């Protein structure tokens, strides 16, 4: 069987579907899975172990045999805990075949072959009876099927089915219950990931404001959760408007319903402000008494308790459909609605009782403006970055003349409007996707006749599209919706090459160049997602390590991967280094661009990997970075989505500067035929 995998192709701007080997998906999934991260989560593991021991003990005390059903066993960890705690038999169910195979090996290696039966099925396919997968219904239900949003991985339907068909009435459940908490906040930073702010442009003929289409202003967005490492969000970036309140809880030891429902709580605003965002997280009680609790609350909720870093569970940011000004002491109703897999929120002011009793049902949000479907949250943030916009304005002002004929090539960009306001005589726009958004922008700003949208691919551009004019200024952010890695936006260079015959001989290309930058770093925590586990709570899980390693060796996984690095602090071990430049004033060359060099390590630490980002040189002395923004005290602050990390397969420790391997060698190659950048590092 073959699988098709989408990959951005920077030479065409398209996402192409490549046929890959049947193992491809598996390797991708394993290499980039959260399994290692979960096994490194000491807090989670010890609490599960305590909860499982207590559950087995309670069942044994009743004089019953302890029969465990472990749904989503992964490595078999929770079943091994149960067996070690004295369970009589465990059914360990795992739907993902490579994991189920690994679980069989791990269970065997740890000597639990007689106690644990691994079943490679989805739990809803399990049969019970003398000839079934399970001989009897279980009396202990153990699972770890939770994502950051709690229910996003399908925990509710799985529990609903298990209670109906796979476990006994009155069974023990580990975890016993989950509770979801919320807190209302105002945050310009987080709100900027969901709404486009008006852009102010100081032009020669006075200040202009670029407004968003009203569809966009009033759009409720999409219900997909925004999960982030909230612990990296400084408290100065949000204003708390309410106390932390319990939104809802689920008792896993009783029948669970997955059907859509709503929950409502009353809040009191503790400060005046703009209610924009609901922050949310959960905890799970491993036992009925609530003594064994595993929480993913952010730092300000339990400031004294020990902190566990984890990436498989983070915290949720929910955007309210529209911002609501609130007064201190004002009573508010917050409604959480959920279907089987996701949650969304609505805020109402408490007026008369009558009104509030009515209509608590909230429809799942549907994006009407398209922007929430086409732009991810970091893209919204980028467009709202005033400093960045200012750099574009400054550089456009230096290059635009009254008679400039401008062509913008970028997706969903405000550049055409900026270019027009800054005085270009004629502005054309060409983009890969997103015809709808710029059209609506033109309408909202009454510029339909000023900005012409060309519906042709760059290679099919004709002089009639340009009304027989030649382009004197070619601009791009560049940004394309299909980009996954920083250099995928080099599509701008290919498009520029394709339209070369339509440019004047002294055309200005903005940005005039791009450069790829790199830095060797030590991550505070992110290294965990790639680090072998060895043993976990005394169980040998090296089979899992080998499996991940094997998948990492697979071609694709050796590439850099995107990570929003503001969420993952790291220490710079080298200075940032420019490794390749791409001159947009010229067309794409025929030959490869390559570099082989070394970068000096200037600080001691563990070299976990190289981080890479692009900088765009808009005009002389004006650049914007998609990555490194500022370095202070060796800690690196990074911005935006277009950050890639190349993890080194072996870590080098340099304790002292004197015994340092003092440099990292690298070879980086840009192939103009594929638009891809290959890299290799030697420690
Ligand atoms: N229990 C392990 C792994 C948890 S990850 C541990 O705690 O370390 C969750 C696993 O559940 C994944 O491997 C996923 O493939 C599997 N899974 C999710 N829903 C399932 C279902 N309904 N039936 C079988 N496996 C499921």
CSV table of N, CA and C in Angstrom, one decimal, residues 221 344 424 665:
chain,number,residue,atom,x,y,z
A,221,UNK,N,-14.6,32.8,14.0
A,221,UNK,CA,-13.3,32.0,13.8
A,221,UNK,C,-13.7,30.5,13.7
A,344,UNK,N,-16.0,25.1,22.7
A,344,UNK,CA,-15.9,26.5,22.3
A,344,UNK,C,-16.7,27.3,23.4
A,424,UNK,N,1.8,54.6,-5.0
A,424,UNK,CA,2.0,53.9,-6.3
A,424,UNK,C,0.9,54.3,-7.2
A,665,UNK,N,30.7,21.9,12.5
A,665,UNK,CA,30.8,22.0,11.0
A,665,UNK,C,29.5,21.8,10.4
